C-alpha cells in the first residue's frame, strides 16, 4: 500500500484526498499533522511550503513531490537531505492552465485591455488601434514544460514568437530561439510582450532590472508568471512611470501574499493576480504522482527530478 504524507496549508485542500484515492486505490493518504511515525514504513511526501525541518524528521520519505512546478518552497529548507529526490509537478492540467492564462494576458496587453478598462471607469469613449498579431513580438523567458505549452497556444494567433532558455534549443518553425547570457540582450531588444516563466535560482534573480528592461522596445510590457524574484519591482515601476514600459501583469512576488498596503496594488499600469496563473489540478496531479511512484517502485528514474546543481 502506498503512503502519501500530504502537506498543504490552504482552504479547500479536501479535494486532494478523493483525487489520490481515485488514482491510487488503497492509498493511505495522511494529511499533516497526522503523518504517523517515521517508523511506519516507506512513504512519499506531497507538499506545498512544508514547515521548515518537517521533511527531515521523516527519514522514511523516499521522495518529495512538489505540489507545484516550482520547488523553491521546498528547497528553502536547508535540513532536507541532499540525496532525497525532489520531484517537480509537470502534469497536463498545469500546462493547460498556464497556456490559458498566458494567452489571455498576452491578448490583454496586445489589445490594450487595461487601458480600455480604465477608459470605461472614466466613461471615456477612447478608441485604440492595436497592431496585427503578426507584428507583435512576444518573447517567452524560459522554454521548459510551461514555456513550450504557452508557445503552442500563442502560435495559431500568428504572434512573432521567441524564447530564451539556458541551453540551446533545436531550430523550430515559428519560434526564434535565444540561449544563454550572451543572447539575453538581443532577446529583450526584440520583445514587445515578455512572458516570464523562469524558476527562481540565483541566476534568474533580478534578471529584469532597470538596465535590462531598458533594452526592451519603448511601450513593451511584462507578464511575470514564473517567480517574483525575476523582477526588480522598484525598477519596473520607474520604467512604467517614465513611459518606457506600457504595462505589467504580475502573478508572482518575492514575498507572497503581497502586503495589502503595497502601493503596487494601486498602480494604474500594473495588473495583479494572486499566484493563480496555473493551479495544480488534483485529478491530473494525482495521476502524475501515481505514475512517478510507479516508476520509482519499478526501479526506474522518476520524471522531473530537481537537479540541485542547476536549481530547477
Ligand atoms: P522547466 O524546468 O520545465 O523549465 C524552466 C525553463 O527555464 C527552461 O527552459 C530552462 O532552460 C529555463 N532556465 C532556467 N534557468 C535559466 C537561466 N539561468 N537562464 C536561462 N534560462 C533558464 O519549468 P516549468 O516550465 O515547468 O516551470 C517554470 C516555472 O514556472 C516554475 O519553476 C515555477 O516557478 C513557475 N510556475 C508558476 C506558476 C504560477 O501559477 N504562477 C505555476 C507553475 C509554475 P533550459 O531549457 O535550457 O533548461
Ligand atoms: C508553482 C505552481 O510552482 O503553482 O508556482 O505550480
mmCIF file of C-alpha atoms and ligand atoms in Angstrom:
data_model
loop_
_atom_site.group_PDB
_atom_site.id
_atom_site.type_symbol
_atom_site.label_atom_id
_atom_site.label_comp_id
_atom_site.label_asym_id
_atom_site.label_seq_id
_atom_site.Cartn_x
_atom_site.Cartn_y
_atom_site.Cartn_z
ATOM 1 C CA UNK A 1 0.000 0.000 0.000
ATOM 2 C CA UNK A 2 1.341 3.459 -0.909
ATOM 3 C CA UNK A 3 1.523 6.064 1.837
ATOM 4 C CA UNK A 4 1.254 9.744 0.930
ATOM 5 C CA UNK A 5 2.227 12.344 3.524
ATOM 6 C CA UNK A 6 0.282 15.411 2.418
ATOM 7 C CA UNK A 7 1.109 18.977 3.434
ATOM 8 C CA UNK A 8 -0.882 21.989 2.253
ATOM 9 C CA UNK A 9 -1.857 24.884 4.466
ATOM 10 C CA UNK A 10 -4.721 26.312 2.429
ATOM 11 C CA UNK A 11 -8.503 26.306 2.467
ATOM 12 C CA UNK A 12 -10.133 23.887 0.037
ATOM 13 C CA UNK A 13 -7.497 21.218 0.430
ATOM 14 C CA UNK A 14 -10.136 18.499 0.969
ATOM 15 C CA UNK A 15 -10.257 17.960 -2.793
ATOM 16 C CA UNK A 16 -6.903 16.180 -2.691
ATOM 17 C CA UNK A 17 -7.823 13.033 -0.768
ATOM 18 C CA UNK A 18 -10.526 11.846 -3.227
ATOM 19 C CA UNK A 19 -8.228 12.595 -6.164
ATOM 20 C CA UNK A 20 -5.492 10.378 -4.702
ATOM 21 C CA UNK A 21 -7.979 7.694 -3.691
ATOM 22 C CA UNK A 22 -9.244 7.576 -7.276
ATOM 23 C CA UNK A 23 -5.773 7.486 -8.821
ATOM 24 C CA UNK A 24 -4.273 5.049 -6.299
ATOM 25 C CA UNK A 25 -6.896 2.637 -4.952
ATOM 26 C CA UNK A 26 -5.970 1.613 -1.403
ATOM 27 C CA UNK A 27 -3.685 4.611 -0.839
ATOM 28 C CA UNK A 28 -3.051 5.667 2.746
ATOM 29 C CA UNK A 29 -3.431 9.447 2.447
ATOM 30 C CA UNK A 30 -2.177 11.148 5.606
ATOM 31 C CA UNK A 31 -2.923 14.852 5.949
ATOM 32 C CA UNK A 32 -0.479 16.763 8.174
ATOM 33 C CA UNK A 33 -0.226 16.733 11.190
ATOM 34 C CA UNK A 34 -1.464 13.111 11.092
ATOM 35 C CA UNK A 35 1.623 11.772 9.393
ATOM 36 C CA UNK A 36 2.082 8.900 11.846
ATOM 37 C CA UNK A 37 5.523 7.805 12.936
ATOM 38 C CA UNK A 38 8.712 7.750 10.833
ATOM 39 C CA UNK A 39 8.860 4.044 11.753
ATOM 40 C CA UNK A 40 5.591 3.296 9.961
ATOM 41 C CA UNK A 41 7.324 2.312 6.735
ATOM 42 C CA UNK A 42 8.184 3.951 3.398
ATOM 43 C CA UNK A 43 6.166 6.972 2.319
ATOM 44 C CA UNK A 44 6.136 9.790 -0.238
ATOM 45 C CA UNK A 45 5.604 13.413 0.703
ATOM 46 C CA UNK A 46 3.322 15.563 -1.461
ATOM 47 C CA UNK A 47 3.693 19.117 -0.258
ATOM 48 C CA UNK A 48 3.468 22.857 -0.785
ATOM 49 C CA UNK A 49 5.570 25.032 1.555
ATOM 50 C CA UNK A 50 6.150 22.328 4.182
ATOM 51 C CA UNK A 51 7.192 23.641 7.586
ATOM 52 C CA UNK A 52 10.925 24.045 7.941
ATOM 53 C CA UNK A 53 12.540 20.917 9.393
ATOM 54 C CA UNK A 54 9.460 18.726 8.871
ATOM 55 C CA UNK A 55 10.657 16.579 5.958
ATOM 56 C CA UNK A 56 13.967 15.777 7.679
ATOM 57 C CA UNK A 57 12.061 14.404 10.684
ATOM 58 C CA UNK A 58 10.680 11.612 8.442
ATOM 59 C CA UNK A 59 13.612 9.571 7.149
ATOM 60 C CA UNK A 60 11.051 7.100 5.787
ATOM 61 C CA UNK A 61 10.190 9.582 2.995
ATOM 62 C CA UNK A 62 11.504 8.181 -0.292
ATOM 63 C CA UNK A 63 10.813 11.256 -2.419
ATOM 64 C CA UNK A 64 9.171 14.645 -2.026
ATOM 65 C CA UNK A 65 6.643 15.569 -4.702
ATOM 66 C CA UNK A 66 6.158 19.306 -5.092
ATOM 67 C CA UNK A 67 2.560 20.350 -5.416
ATOM 68 C CA UNK A 68 3.780 22.959 -7.907
ATOM 69 C CA UNK A 69 6.234 23.165 -10.780
ATOM 70 C CA UNK A 70 8.485 25.385 -8.688
ATOM 71 C CA UNK A 71 10.419 23.785 -5.850
ATOM 72 C CA UNK A 72 11.770 26.885 -4.098
ATOM 73 C CA UNK A 73 9.056 26.398 -1.445
ATOM 74 C CA UNK A 74 10.744 23.075 -0.580
ATOM 75 C CA UNK A 75 14.432 23.840 -1.121
ATOM 76 C CA UNK A 76 14.193 26.879 1.201
ATOM 77 C CA UNK A 77 14.513 24.241 3.951
ATOM 78 C CA UNK A 78 18.242 23.541 4.415
ATOM 79 C CA UNK A 79 17.568 20.480 6.561
ATOM 80 C CA UNK A 80 16.210 18.412 3.643
ATOM 81 C CA UNK A 81 18.728 15.613 2.965
ATOM 82 C CA UNK A 82 20.827 16.343 -0.115
ATOM 83 C CA UNK A 83 20.148 12.927 -1.633
ATOM 84 C CA UNK A 84 16.359 12.935 -1.179
ATOM 85 C CA UNK A 85 14.727 13.214 -4.632
ATOM 86 C CA UNK A 86 12.513 16.287 -5.030
ATOM 87 C CA UNK A 87 10.104 15.923 -7.934
ATOM 88 C CA UNK A 88 8.582 18.880 -9.770
ATOM 89 C CA UNK A 89 4.956 18.930 -10.830
ATOM 90 C CA UNK A 90 4.559 18.839 -14.584
ATOM 91 C CA UNK A 91 1.122 17.428 -15.239
ATOM 92 C CA UNK A 92 -1.090 18.289 -18.200
ATOM 93 C CA UNK A 93 -3.521 20.324 -16.083
ATOM 94 C CA UNK A 94 -0.738 22.705 -15.035
ATOM 95 C CA UNK A 95 0.416 23.183 -18.626
ATOM 96 C CA UNK A 96 -3.123 23.827 -19.870
ATOM 97 C CA UNK A 97 -3.779 26.336 -17.097
ATOM 98 C CA UNK A 98 -0.608 28.279 -17.809
ATOM 99 C CA UNK A 99 -1.254 28.305 -21.546
ATOM 100 C CA UNK A 100 -4.755 29.711 -20.907
ATOM 101 C CA UNK A 101 -3.506 32.435 -18.576
ATOM 102 C CA UNK A 102 -0.642 33.500 -20.816
ATOM 103 C CA UNK A 103 -2.854 33.527 -23.901
ATOM 104 C CA UNK A 104 -5.364 35.701 -22.046
ATOM 105 C CA UNK A 105 -2.767 38.161 -20.726
ATOM 106 C CA UNK A 106 -0.798 38.433 -23.971
ATOM 107 C CA UNK A 107 -4.063 39.273 -25.715
ATOM 108 C CA UNK A 108 -4.912 41.785 -22.989
ATOM 109 C CA UNK A 109 -1.615 43.602 -23.439
ATOM 110 C CA UNK A 110 -1.737 43.377 -27.221
ATOM 111 C CA UNK A 111 -5.343 44.645 -27.350
ATOM 112 C CA UNK A 112 -4.785 47.415 -24.729
ATOM 113 C CA UNK A 113 -7.390 45.878 -22.420
ATOM 114 C CA UNK A 114 -6.094 47.507 -19.190
ATOM 115 C CA UNK A 115 -6.351 50.926 -20.853
ATOM 116 C CA UNK A 116 -9.838 50.085 -22.135
ATOM 117 C CA UNK A 117 -10.952 49.179 -18.629
ATOM 118 C CA UNK A 118 -9.588 52.443 -17.241
ATOM 119 C CA UNK A 119 -11.336 54.317 -20.039
ATOM 120 C CA UNK A 120 -14.612 52.599 -19.165
ATOM 121 C CA UNK A 121 -14.283 53.561 -15.491
ATOM 122 C CA UNK A 122 -13.767 57.167 -16.643
ATOM 123 C CA UNK A 123 -16.712 56.973 -19.102
ATOM 124 C CA UNK A 124 -14.242 57.774 -21.805
ATOM 125 C CA UNK A 125 -15.017 56.558 -25.355
ATOM 126 C CA UNK A 126 -11.364 56.034 -26.136
ATOM 127 C CA UNK A 127 -10.693 54.086 -29.334
ATOM 128 C CA UNK A 128 -7.263 52.447 -29.560
ATOM 129 C CA UNK A 129 -5.998 50.598 -32.602
ATOM 130 C CA UNK A 130 -3.764 47.597 -31.920
ATOM 131 C CA UNK A 131 -1.242 46.145 -34.366
ATOM 132 C CA UNK A 132 -1.932 42.848 -36.116
ATOM 133 C CA UNK A 133 -0.717 39.906 -34.024
ATOM 134 C CA UNK A 134 1.874 39.039 -36.652
ATOM 135 C CA UNK A 135 3.510 42.406 -35.948
ATOM 136 C CA UNK A 136 3.634 41.875 -32.179
ATOM 137 C CA UNK A 137 6.808 40.251 -30.886
ATOM 138 C CA UNK A 138 6.137 38.009 -27.902
ATOM 139 C CA UNK A 139 9.142 36.659 -26.017
ATOM 140 C CA UNK A 140 8.964 33.813 -23.533
ATOM 141 C CA UNK A 141 11.661 33.771 -20.873
ATOM 142 C CA UNK A 142 12.038 30.080 -20.053
ATOM 143 C CA UNK A 143 11.235 27.419 -22.627
ATOM 144 C CA UNK A 144 10.535 24.473 -20.355
ATOM 145 C CA UNK A 145 7.339 22.468 -19.937
ATOM 146 C CA UNK A 146 5.228 25.587 -19.387
ATOM 147 C CA UNK A 147 7.004 27.908 -21.831
ATOM 148 C CA UNK A 148 6.503 25.333 -24.581
ATOM 149 C CA UNK A 149 2.794 24.947 -23.729
ATOM 150 C CA UNK A 150 2.369 28.741 -23.913
ATOM 151 C CA UNK A 151 4.167 28.959 -27.259
ATOM 152 C CA UNK A 152 1.849 26.262 -28.651
ATOM 153 C CA UNK A 153 -1.183 28.251 -27.514
ATOM 154 C CA UNK A 154 0.110 31.538 -28.955
ATOM 155 C CA UNK A 155 1.316 30.211 -32.306
ATOM 156 C CA UNK A 156 -2.087 29.886 -34.023
ATOM 157 C CA UNK A 157 -2.732 33.603 -33.448
ATOM 158 C CA UNK A 158 0.306 34.458 -35.524
ATOM 159 C CA UNK A 159 2.422 36.340 -32.994
ATOM 160 C CA UNK A 160 6.096 36.712 -33.809
ATOM 161 C CA UNK A 161 7.422 34.352 -31.146
ATOM 162 C CA UNK A 162 10.809 33.938 -29.490
ATOM 163 C CA UNK A 163 12.019 32.112 -26.415
ATOM 164 C CA UNK A 164 15.076 32.364 -24.207
ATOM 165 C CA UNK A 165 16.494 29.461 -22.246
ATOM 166 C CA UNK A 166 19.712 28.394 -20.568
ATOM 167 C CA UNK A 167 20.628 25.762 -23.128
ATOM 168 C CA UNK A 168 20.418 25.955 -26.913
ATOM 169 C CA UNK A 169 17.279 24.526 -28.491
ATOM 170 C CA UNK A 170 16.922 22.900 -31.912
ATOM 171 C CA UNK A 171 15.534 25.116 -34.689
ATOM 172 C CA UNK A 172 11.739 25.177 -34.713
ATOM 173 C CA UNK A 173 9.237 26.640 -37.185
ATOM 174 C CA UNK A 174 7.517 29.793 -35.943
ATOM 175 C CA UNK A 175 9.771 30.489 -32.992
ATOM 176 C CA UNK A 176 13.173 32.118 -32.750
ATOM 177 C CA UNK A 177 15.384 30.643 -30.055
ATOM 178 C CA UNK A 178 17.847 32.535 -27.890
ATOM 179 C CA UNK A 179 20.009 30.941 -25.210
ATOM 180 C CA UNK A 180 22.427 31.932 -22.501
ATOM 181 C CA UNK A 181 23.524 35.261 -21.108
ATOM 182 C CA UNK A 182 25.230 36.278 -24.335
ATOM 183 C CA UNK A 183 21.903 36.258 -26.238
ATOM 184 C CA UNK A 184 19.768 37.768 -23.486
ATOM 185 C CA UNK A 185 20.063 41.381 -24.597
ATOM 186 C CA UNK A 186 19.150 40.547 -28.206
ATOM 187 C CA UNK A 187 16.122 38.658 -26.953
ATOM 188 C CA UNK A 188 14.999 41.653 -24.889
ATOM 189 C CA UNK A 189 15.588 44.128 -27.703
ATOM 190 C CA UNK A 190 13.145 42.245 -29.973
ATOM 191 C CA UNK A 191 10.424 41.658 -27.384
ATOM 192 C CA UNK A 192 7.231 43.765 -27.203
ATOM 193 C CA UNK A 193 5.425 41.491 -24.730
ATOM 194 C CA UNK A 194 7.625 39.495 -22.396
ATOM 195 C CA UNK A 195 6.347 36.419 -20.557
ATOM 196 C CA UNK A 196 8.493 35.464 -17.545
ATOM 197 C CA UNK A 197 8.378 31.707 -16.965
ATOM 198 C CA UNK A 198 11.666 31.080 -15.223
ATOM 199 C CA UNK A 199 12.273 29.197 -11.973
ATOM 200 C CA UNK A 200 13.743 31.109 -9.054
ATOM 201 C CA UNK A 201 17.501 30.461 -8.947
ATOM 202 C CA UNK A 202 20.496 32.650 -8.107
ATOM 203 C CA UNK A 203 20.979 33.162 -11.890
ATOM 204 C CA UNK A 204 17.403 34.301 -12.553
ATOM 205 C CA UNK A 205 17.090 36.574 -9.516
ATOM 206 C CA UNK A 206 16.938 40.251 -10.501
ATOM 207 C CA UNK A 207 17.424 39.440 -14.176
ATOM 208 C CA UNK A 208 14.822 42.044 -15.093
ATOM 209 C CA UNK A 209 16.149 45.305 -13.706
ATOM 210 C CA UNK A 210 16.454 48.895 -14.865
ATOM 211 C CA UNK A 211 19.344 48.127 -17.217
ATOM 212 C CA UNK A 212 17.857 45.043 -18.847
ATOM 213 C CA UNK A 213 14.241 46.264 -19.054
ATOM 214 C CA UNK A 214 15.532 49.496 -20.629
ATOM 215 C CA UNK A 215 16.768 47.359 -23.543
ATOM 216 C CA UNK A 216 13.204 46.411 -24.417
ATOM 217 C CA UNK A 217 11.440 48.497 -27.070
ATOM 218 C CA UNK A 218 9.528 51.560 -25.875
ATOM 219 C CA UNK A 219 5.967 50.637 -24.801
ATOM 220 C CA UNK A 220 6.898 46.999 -24.222
ATOM 221 C CA UNK A 221 5.038 45.160 -21.481
ATOM 222 C CA UNK A 222 5.833 42.438 -18.997
ATOM 223 C CA UNK A 223 3.867 39.437 -17.797
ATOM 224 C CA UNK A 224 5.537 37.611 -14.927
ATOM 225 C CA UNK A 225 4.128 34.197 -14.119
ATOM 226 C CA UNK A 226 7.342 32.363 -13.168
ATOM 227 C CA UNK A 227 8.701 33.647 -9.889
ATOM 228 C CA UNK A 228 8.673 37.109 -8.324
ATOM 229 C CA UNK A 229 12.430 37.134 -7.775
ATOM 230 C CA UNK A 230 12.903 37.678 -11.536
ATOM 231 C CA UNK A 231 11.858 41.338 -11.495
ATOM 232 C CA UNK A 232 13.213 44.281 -9.550
ATOM 233 C CA UNK A 233 9.855 45.892 -8.784
ATOM 234 C CA UNK A 234 11.219 49.368 -7.991
ATOM 235 C CA UNK A 235 12.933 49.406 -11.375
ATOM 236 C CA UNK A 236 9.775 48.136 -13.061
ATOM 237 C CA UNK A 237 7.699 50.925 -11.510
ATOM 238 C CA UNK A 238 10.286 53.541 -12.537
ATOM 239 C CA UNK A 239 10.170 52.331 -16.156
ATOM 240 C CA UNK A 240 6.368 52.278 -16.149
ATOM 241 C CA UNK A 241 6.244 55.770 -14.663
ATOM 242 C CA UNK A 242 8.674 57.253 -17.164
ATOM 243 C CA UNK A 243 6.659 55.698 -20.024
ATOM 244 C CA UNK A 244 9.350 53.336 -21.291
ATOM 245 C CA UNK A 245 7.211 50.313 -20.431
ATOM 246 C CA UNK A 246 3.461 50.378 -21.005
ATOM 247 C CA UNK A 247 2.146 47.790 -18.554
ATOM 248 C CA UNK A 248 2.763 44.747 -16.426
ATOM 249 C CA UNK A 249 0.809 41.742 -15.237
ATOM 250 C CA UNK A 250 2.304 40.261 -12.097
ATOM 251 C CA UNK A 251 1.098 36.921 -10.775
ATOM 252 C CA UNK A 252 4.093 36.095 -8.572
ATOM 253 C CA UNK A 253 6.023 38.058 -5.955
ATOM 254 C CA UNK A 254 9.194 37.528 -3.969
ATOM 255 C CA UNK A 255 7.065 37.841 -0.803
ATOM 256 C CA UNK A 256 3.615 36.271 -1.014
ATOM 257 C CA UNK A 257 0.939 37.225 -0.292
ATOM 258 C CA UNK A 258 1.602 40.766 -1.470
ATOM 259 C CA UNK A 259 1.004 43.033 1.537
ATOM 260 C CA UNK A 260 -2.337 44.862 1.469
ATOM 261 C CA UNK A 261 -0.577 48.215 1.869
ATOM 262 C CA UNK A 262 1.832 47.646 -1.013
ATOM 263 C CA UNK A 263 1.479 50.584 -3.462
ATOM 264 C CA UNK A 264 1.732 48.187 -6.418
ATOM 265 C CA UNK A 265 -1.942 47.299 -5.898
ATOM 266 C CA UNK A 266 -2.949 50.796 -6.989
ATOM 267 C CA UNK A 267 -0.524 51.314 -9.840
ATOM 268 C CA UNK A 268 -2.647 52.045 -12.920
ATOM 269 C CA UNK A 269 -0.287 50.201 -15.257
ATOM 270 C CA UNK A 270 0.020 47.056 -13.161
ATOM 271 C CA UNK A 271 -2.428 44.159 -13.034
ATOM 272 C CA UNK A 272 -2.022 41.846 -10.083
ATOM 273 C CA UNK A 273 -3.227 38.269 -9.674
ATOM 274 C CA UNK A 274 -2.521 36.136 -6.573
ATOM 275 C CA UNK A 275 -0.281 33.365 -7.929
ATOM 276 C CA UNK A 276 -3.092 31.674 -9.816
ATOM 277 C CA UNK A 277 -1.723 31.741 -13.357
ATOM 278 C CA UNK A 278 -1.863 27.987 -13.214
ATOM 279 C CA UNK A 279 -3.171 25.967 -10.339
ATOM 280 C CA UNK A 280 -2.280 22.353 -9.826
ATOM 281 C CA UNK A 281 -5.381 20.336 -10.578
ATOM 282 C CA UNK A 282 -6.000 17.383 -8.246
ATOM 283 C CA UNK A 283 -7.027 14.804 -10.840
ATOM 284 C CA UNK A 284 -4.155 15.236 -13.263
ATOM 285 C CA UNK A 285 -1.646 15.819 -10.459
ATOM 286 C CA UNK A 286 -2.661 12.649 -8.589
ATOM 287 C CA UNK A 287 -2.290 10.691 -11.826
ATOM 288 C CA UNK A 288 1.131 12.228 -12.415
ATOM 289 C CA UNK A 289 2.313 11.363 -8.879
ATOM 290 C CA UNK A 290 0.919 7.829 -9.215
ATOM 291 C CA UNK A 291 2.781 7.315 -12.474
ATOM 292 C CA UNK A 292 6.023 8.615 -10.980
ATOM 293 C CA UNK A 293 5.736 6.477 -7.846
ATOM 294 C CA UNK A 294 5.202 3.536 -10.179
ATOM 295 C CA UNK A 295 8.497 4.395 -11.855
ATOM 296 C CA UNK A 296 10.330 4.635 -8.528
ATOM 297 C CA UNK A 297 8.924 1.327 -7.347
ATOM 298 C CA UNK A 298 9.898 -0.318 -10.624
ATOM 299 C CA UNK A 299 13.475 0.862 -10.063
ATOM 300 C CA UNK A 300 13.272 3.495 -12.832
ATOM 301 C CA UNK A 301 14.279 7.150 -12.688
ATOM 302 C CA UNK A 302 11.221 9.312 -11.863
ATOM 303 C CA UNK A 303 10.388 12.162 -14.264
ATOM 304 C CA UNK A 304 11.228 15.790 -13.484
ATOM 305 C CA UNK A 305 13.531 15.295 -10.543
ATOM 306 C CA UNK A 306 15.025 18.565 -9.352
ATOM 307 C CA UNK A 307 18.627 18.936 -10.472
ATOM 308 C CA UNK A 308 20.041 20.619 -7.394
ATOM 309 C CA UNK A 309 23.176 21.881 -9.128
ATOM 310 C CA UNK A 310 21.234 23.913 -11.718
ATOM 311 C CA UNK A 311 18.433 24.779 -9.264
ATOM 312 C CA UNK A 312 15.392 23.599 -11.258
HETATM 313 P P1 LIG B 1 11.021 23.835 -16.522
HETATM 314 O O1 LIG B 1 12.078 23.408 -15.592
HETATM 315 O O2 LIG B 1 10.388 22.839 -17.419
HETATM 316 O O3 LIG B 1 11.613 24.999 -17.447
HETATM 317 C C1 LIG B 1 12.418 26.017 -16.954
HETATM 318 C C2 LIG B 1 12.936 26.835 -18.109
HETATM 319 O O4 LIG B 1 13.712 27.917 -17.583
HETATM 320 C C3 LIG B 1 13.869 26.043 -19.037
HETATM 321 O O5 LIG B 1 13.646 26.407 -20.371
HETATM 322 C C4 LIG B 1 15.258 26.493 -18.589
HETATM 323 O O6 LIG B 1 16.252 26.442 -19.601
HETATM 324 C C5 LIG B 1 14.975 27.937 -18.247
HETATM 325 N N1 LIG B 1 16.004 28.459 -17.348
HETATM 326 C C6 LIG B 1 16.276 28.106 -16.078
HETATM 327 N N2 LIG B 1 17.336 28.802 -15.606
HETATM 328 C C7 LIG B 1 17.720 29.614 -16.607
HETATM 329 C C8 LIG B 1 18.752 30.559 -16.754
HETATM 330 N N3 LIG B 1 19.613 30.811 -15.755
HETATM 331 N N4 LIG B 1 18.881 31.198 -17.909
HETATM 332 C C9 LIG B 1 18.028 30.932 -18.928
HETATM 333 N N5 LIG B 1 17.020 30.048 -18.876
HETATM 334 C C10 LIG B 1 16.876 29.397 -17.722
HETATM 335 O O7 LIG B 1 9.931 24.575 -15.646
HETATM 336 P P2 LIG B 1 8.393 24.790 -15.954
HETATM 337 O O8 LIG B 1 8.240 25.313 -17.325
HETATM 338 O O9 LIG B 1 7.633 23.580 -15.572
HETATM 339 O O10 LIG B 1 8.037 25.936 -14.879
HETATM 340 C C11 LIG B 1 8.681 27.184 -14.903
HETATM 341 C C12 LIG B 1 8.373 27.962 -13.630
HETATM 342 O O11 LIG B 1 7.054 28.457 -13.655
HETATM 343 C C13 LIG B 1 8.417 27.142 -12.333
HETATM 344 O O12 LIG B 1 9.738 26.968 -11.888
HETATM 345 C C14 LIG B 1 7.606 27.990 -11.398
HETATM 346 O O13 LIG B 1 8.477 28.878 -10.753
HETATM 347 C C15 LIG B 1 6.681 28.771 -12.312
HETATM 348 N N6 LIG B 1 5.266 28.413 -12.135
HETATM 349 C C16 LIG B 1 4.368 29.383 -11.812
HETATM 350 C C17 LIG B 1 3.040 29.092 -11.689
HETATM 351 C C18 LIG B 1 2.040 30.161 -11.408
HETATM 352 O O14 LIG B 1 0.884 29.853 -11.176
HETATM 353 N N7 LIG B 1 2.402 31.415 -11.444
HETATM 354 C C19 LIG B 1 2.535 27.737 -11.871
HETATM 355 C C20 LIG B 1 3.551 26.805 -12.228
HETATM 356 C C21 LIG B 1 4.858 27.140 -12.351
HETATM 357 P P3 LIG B 1 16.669 25.041 -20.278
HETATM 358 O O15 LIG B 1 15.516 24.682 -21.186
HETATM 359 O O16 LIG B 1 17.891 25.368 -21.028
HETATM 360 O O17 LIG B 1 16.867 24.060 -19.168
HETATM 361 C C1 LIG B 2 4.158 26.956 -8.900
HETATM 362 C C2 LIG B 2 2.913 26.279 -9.082
HETATM 363 O O1 LIG B 2 5.200 26.323 -8.882
HETATM 364 O O2 LIG B 2 1.901 26.867 -8.677
HETATM 365 O O3 LIG B 2 4.106 28.161 -8.779
HETATM 366 O O4 LIG B 2 2.880 25.202 -9.656
#
